[in-house]
Coordinates of C-alpha atoms in Angstrom, one line a residue:
M833 CA 190.4 171.9 73.2
R834 CA 187.2 173.8 72.1
G835 CA 187.9 176.2 75.3
G836 CA 191.2 177.0 74.0
V837 CA 193.9 174.2 75.2
T838 CA 196.5 173.7 72.4
D839 CA 198.6 171.3 74.1
V840 CA 197.0 167.8 75.5
L841 CA 198.8 164.9 76.8
V842 CA 196.3 161.8 77.1
A843 CA 198.3 160.8 79.8
N844 CA 197.1 157.2 79.4
E845 CA 196.8 154.3 76.6
V846 CA 194.4 154.4 73.7
A847 CA 194.0 151.3 71.8
D848 CA 190.3 151.0 70.2
P849 CA 190.5 151.7 66.4
K850 CA 187.2 153.9 67.0
K851 CA 188.7 156.0 69.7
I852 CA 191.8 156.4 68.3
D853 CA 190.6 157.6 65.1
R854 CA 188.7 160.0 66.9
L855 CA 192.3 161.4 68.7
A856 CA 193.9 161.6 65.6
R857 CA 190.9 163.8 64.1
L858 CA 191.2 166.2 67.4
A859 CA 194.8 166.5 66.9
K860 CA 193.4 168.6 63.7
S861 CA 192.9 171.5 66.1
A862 CA 195.7 171.0 68.8
H863 CA 199.0 169.3 70.0
V864 CA 198.1 165.8 70.9
T865 CA 200.6 163.2 72.6
V866 CA 199.5 159.9 73.7
C867 CA 201.3 157.1 75.4
I868 CA 201.3 153.7 74.2
D869 CA 202.4 150.3 75.9
D870 CA 201.8 147.8 73.1
P871 CA 203.0 147.4 69.8
A872 CA 199.8 146.3 68.3
V873 CA 199.1 149.8 69.0
V874 CA 201.4 151.1 66.2
A875 CA 200.0 150.3 63.4
T876 CA 196.6 151.4 64.6
L877 CA 197.8 154.7 65.2
S878 CA 200.0 155.3 62.3
E879 CA 197.0 154.4 60.2
A880 CA 194.8 156.7 61.8
A881 CA 197.3 159.7 61.8
V882 CA 197.8 159.4 58.0
R883 CA 194.0 158.9 57.1
H884 CA 193.8 162.3 58.9
G885 CA 197.0 164.3 58.0
V886 CA 198.3 165.0 61.5
T887 CA 201.5 164.1 63.4
L888 CA 201.1 162.3 67.1
D889 CA 203.5 162.6 69.6
V890 CA 204.1 159.2 71.5
L891 CA 205.7 158.6 74.7
V892 CA 205.9 155.3 75.5
E893 CA 205.2 154.2 79.0
I894 CA 206.8 151.7 81.4
D895 CA 205.8 150.1 84.2
C896 CA 207.7 151.8 87.1
G897 CA 206.4 150.0 89.9
A898 CA 202.2 150.5 89.8
R899 CA 202.0 147.3 87.8
R900 CA 199.4 148.9 86.2
C901 CA 200.2 149.9 82.7
G902 CA 203.1 150.1 80.7
V903 CA 205.6 147.8 78.5
L904 CA 208.8 147.1 81.0
P905 CA 211.5 148.9 81.2
G906 CA 214.9 149.4 79.3
A907 CA 215.5 147.4 76.2
P908 CA 211.2 146.6 75.8
A909 CA 210.8 150.1 75.9
V910 CA 213.5 150.8 73.6
E911 CA 212.1 148.5 70.9
L912 CA 208.8 149.8 71.5
A913 CA 210.6 153.3 71.0
K914 CA 211.8 151.8 67.6
M915 CA 208.6 150.8 66.6
V916 CA 206.8 154.3 67.1
A917 CA 210.1 156.3 65.6
A918 CA 209.9 154.2 62.2
A919 CA 206.0 154.3 61.9
P920 CA 204.5 157.6 59.5
N921 CA 203.1 160.3 60.7
L922 CA 204.1 159.4 64.4
A923 CA 207.0 161.4 66.6
F924 CA 208.7 159.6 69.5
V925 CA 209.3 161.9 72.3
G926 CA 209.7 160.5 75.4
I927 CA 208.8 158.1 78.1
Q928 CA 205.9 157.9 81.0
A929 CA 207.3 157.0 84.4
Y930 CA 204.4 157.3 86.1
H931 CA 203.8 155.7 89.7
G932 CA 200.4 155.9 90.6
S933 CA 200.2 153.6 93.7
A934 CA 203.3 155.5 95.3
Q935 CA 201.3 158.4 95.5
H936 CA 199.1 157.4 98.0
I937 CA 202.0 155.3 100.3
Y938 CA 201.4 156.8 103.8
D939 CA 204.9 156.0 105.5
P940 CA 207.0 158.7 104.0
A941 CA 210.1 156.3 103.5
E942 CA 208.4 153.8 101.5
R943 CA 206.9 156.2 99.1
R944 CA 210.3 157.9 98.8
A945 CA 211.8 154.2 98.5
A946 CA 209.3 153.6 95.9
I947 CA 209.5 156.6 93.9
D948 CA 214.2 155.8 93.7
T949 CA 212.8 152.6 92.4
A950 CA 210.8 154.3 89.7
I951 CA 213.8 157.0 89.3
G952 CA 215.7 154.2 87.9
M953 CA 214.3 152.5 86.0
A954 CA 213.0 155.5 83.9
R955 CA 216.9 156.8 83.7
E956 CA 218.0 153.3 83.0
T957 CA 215.8 153.5 80.4
A958 CA 216.3 157.1 79.5
V959 CA 220.6 155.7 78.8
L960 CA 219.3 152.8 76.7
L961 CA 217.1 155.0 74.3
R962 CA 219.9 157.6 74.0
E963 CA 222.7 154.9 72.9
A964 CA 219.8 153.8 70.6
G965 CA 219.8 156.9 68.6
L966 CA 216.6 158.0 70.4
E967 CA 216.5 161.0 72.5
P968 CA 213.5 161.1 75.1
K969 CA 213.0 165.0 75.1
I970 CA 210.4 164.8 77.7
I971 CA 210.1 162.4 80.8
T972 CA 206.8 162.7 82.9
G973 CA 205.1 161.3 85.5
A974 CA 204.7 162.0 89.2
G975 CA 201.1 162.8 91.1
T976 CA 200.6 165.2 93.9
G977 CA 201.3 162.8 96.4
T978 CA 205.2 162.4 95.4
H979 CA 205.7 165.6 93.1
N980 CA 209.0 166.9 95.0
L981 CA 210.6 163.6 94.7
E982 CA 210.6 163.4 91.0
G983 CA 210.3 167.0 90.2
A984 CA 214.2 166.9 92.3
S985 CA 215.4 163.8 90.1
G986 CA 217.4 165.6 87.9
L987 CA 215.8 163.2 85.3
Y988 CA 212.2 164.3 85.0
N989 CA 211.1 167.7 83.2
E990 CA 207.0 167.2 83.4
I991 CA 205.2 166.3 86.5
Q992 CA 201.4 165.6 86.4
P993 CA 199.8 166.6 89.7
G994 CA 196.7 167.1 89.8
S995 CA 194.5 166.1 92.9
Y996 CA 196.4 168.9 94.7
I997 CA 194.1 171.4 93.3
F998 CA 191.2 170.3 95.5
M999 CA 193.1 167.6 98.2
D1000 CA 190.8 165.0 99.5
A1001 CA 190.4 162.9 102.8
D1002 CA 193.0 160.1 101.6
Y1003 CA 195.6 162.5 100.6
A1004 CA 194.8 164.6 104.1
R1005 CA 196.1 160.9 105.8
V1006 CA 199.2 161.4 103.5
R1007 CA 199.8 164.7 104.8
A1008 CA 199.0 163.3 108.1
T1009 CA 202.1 161.2 108.3
E1010 CA 204.6 163.6 107.0
G1011 CA 203.6 166.6 108.6
N1012 CA 204.3 170.0 106.0
G1013 CA 205.9 167.5 103.6
T1014 CA 204.8 166.8 99.8
V1015 CA 201.3 168.0 100.3
G1016 CA 201.4 170.1 103.3
S1017 CA 201.2 173.5 101.3
F1018 CA 198.2 172.4 99.4
E1019 CA 194.4 173.1 101.2
H1020 CA 191.0 171.6 100.9
A1021 CA 189.1 172.8 98.0
L1022 CA 186.2 170.4 97.3
F1023 CA 183.2 169.9 99.8
V1024 CA 180.0 167.8 99.3
L1025 CA 177.4 169.7 100.9
T1026 CA 175.2 167.5 102.9
S1027 CA 172.3 167.8 105.6
I1028 CA 171.2 165.7 108.6
M1029 CA 168.1 163.4 107.5
S1030 CA 167.9 161.9 110.6
K1031 CA 168.8 161.6 114.4
P1032 CA 167.7 157.9 115.1
A1033 CA 169.2 157.4 118.2
S1034 CA 171.8 159.2 120.9
G1035 CA 175.7 159.0 119.4
R1036 CA 174.3 158.7 115.4
A1037 CA 173.1 160.4 113.1
I1038 CA 171.9 159.8 109.1
C1039 CA 173.1 162.4 106.5
D1040 CA 171.7 162.4 103.2
A1041 CA 175.3 161.8 101.1
G1042 CA 175.6 158.0 100.5
L1043 CA 177.5 156.6 97.9
K1044 CA 175.7 158.3 95.1
A1045 CA 177.1 161.5 96.3
H1046 CA 181.1 160.8 96.7
S1047 CA 183.4 158.0 96.1
I1048 CA 184.4 155.9 99.0
D1049 CA 187.2 153.5 97.0
S1050 CA 190.2 155.5 98.7
G1051 CA 188.2 155.3 101.9
L1052 CA 185.7 157.5 103.4
P1053 CA 185.0 161.5 103.7
T1054 CA 186.0 163.2 106.2
V1055 CA 183.5 166.0 108.6
F1056 CA 185.6 169.7 107.6
E1057 CA 186.4 171.3 110.1
R1058 CA 184.5 168.9 112.9
P1059 CA 186.8 166.6 114.2
D1060 CA 184.2 165.6 116.9
L1061 CA 182.0 163.9 113.9
K1062 CA 183.2 161.2 112.5
F1063 CA 181.9 159.3 109.1
V1064 CA 181.4 155.7 109.7
S1065 CA 179.8 153.9 107.0
A1066 CA 177.8 154.5 103.6
S1067 CA 174.7 153.3 101.6
D1068 CA 173.3 154.4 98.2
E1069 CA 171.5 157.5 100.0
H1070 CA 172.2 157.5 103.5
G1071 CA 175.9 158.2 105.4
K1072 CA 176.3 157.3 109.2
I1073 CA 177.8 160.0 111.1
E1074 CA 179.3 159.2 114.3
D1075 CA 178.1 161.9 116.9
L1076 CA 179.3 161.1 120.4
Q1077 CA 178.3 164.5 121.9
D1078 CA 174.9 164.3 120.4
T1079 CA 175.7 168.1 118.8
L1080 CA 173.5 167.1 115.3
K1081 CA 170.0 168.1 114.8
L1082 CA 167.7 167.5 111.7
N1083 CA 168.7 169.5 109.0
D1084 CA 172.0 170.5 110.3
R1085 CA 174.2 171.2 107.2
L1086 CA 178.1 169.5 107.1
S1087 CA 180.8 170.2 104.6
L1088 CA 182.0 166.3 104.1
V1089 CA 185.7 166.0 102.6
P1090 CA 185.5 163.5 99.7
G1091 CA 188.1 160.2 100.3
H1092 CA 188.7 160.3 96.7
C1093 CA 188.3 163.6 94.9
D1094 CA 188.4 162.3 91.2
P1095 CA 185.6 160.3 90.5
T1096 CA 183.6 162.6 93.2
C1097 CA 183.4 165.0 90.5
N1098 CA 182.4 162.9 87.7
L1099 CA 179.2 162.5 89.9
Y1100 CA 178.3 165.9 89.9
D1101 CA 177.0 168.6 86.7
W1102 CA 178.4 171.8 88.5
Y1103 CA 180.9 172.9 90.7
V1104 CA 179.2 175.6 93.1
C1105 CA 182.1 178.0 93.6
I1106 CA 182.1 179.8 97.0
R1107 CA 184.3 182.7 98.4
N1108 CA 184.0 184.0 101.6
G1109 CA 180.5 182.7 102.5
H1110 CA 178.7 183.8 98.9
V1111 CA 178.6 182.0 95.8
E1112 CA 180.1 183.3 93.0
A1113 CA 180.1 181.2 90.1
L1114 CA 178.3 178.0 88.7
W1115 CA 181.0 175.9 86.8
P1116 CA 180.0 173.1 84.2
V1117 CA 181.5 169.6 84.7
T1118 CA 181.9 169.4 81.0
A1119 CA 183.5 166.2 80.9
R1120 CA 181.5 164.4 83.3
G1121 CA 180.5 161.0 81.7
K1122 CA 182.8 161.5 79.0
L1123 CA 184.3 158.0 78.7
Y1124 CA 184.2 157.3 74.6

């Protein structure tokens, strides 16, 4: 917000009273929308908004298949929306129907089926909301792996892809199953630079990018533009690379495509921005560690 962004969707629940208080204070300088999935949070949000003299826009999040956050679609979502609409200094503005786990379903048919189900849940909820006199002005969701599906639904009027800006090794695996489909036009733009620190045996090289250098929760990294090399395992400070042709030697540098771009970014203080082989800028990762 200090950087000039004046319209912010917090695409998640905020339930802790102290965090809610901070959220309401931030809404003094920007338009803030937040998600909710529990009636117990309505009063806390409302009290904080009144205390700071702001109005918070609220999206009711529905569980549309990810089994993560979200109230049940349909009638339970409508009841929660009614509570929001009746609360002082809160404005019900719509629903969030984001199927996070569907983004990484490799099989295109299975991914489409999951999103078709999510769209159906969101559509049913929107119909019931309108019947109750509550207009869902915003229906938001979708991510890098499915944005085209929700975007073409005729229902969603906001989508939330984020990883497309960097891509990562897991989204490359999604791309490999569908050719130039949903993520086919997006290119890798985030790399972890590593060097070979040991070549202890034929067919094996050790690099200095281990678990502290990249997140592997969505799979191991790949070696950019080196299909002859395979990153096979990681420990805290070491990455093991299969080098069957023995092309690597000490101090050779490689670019790794992280398995999961989002948490990898949180491990670093700076982006080193390169264009045409030259460092053009250094951008601070200012949100790193901002967990409270």
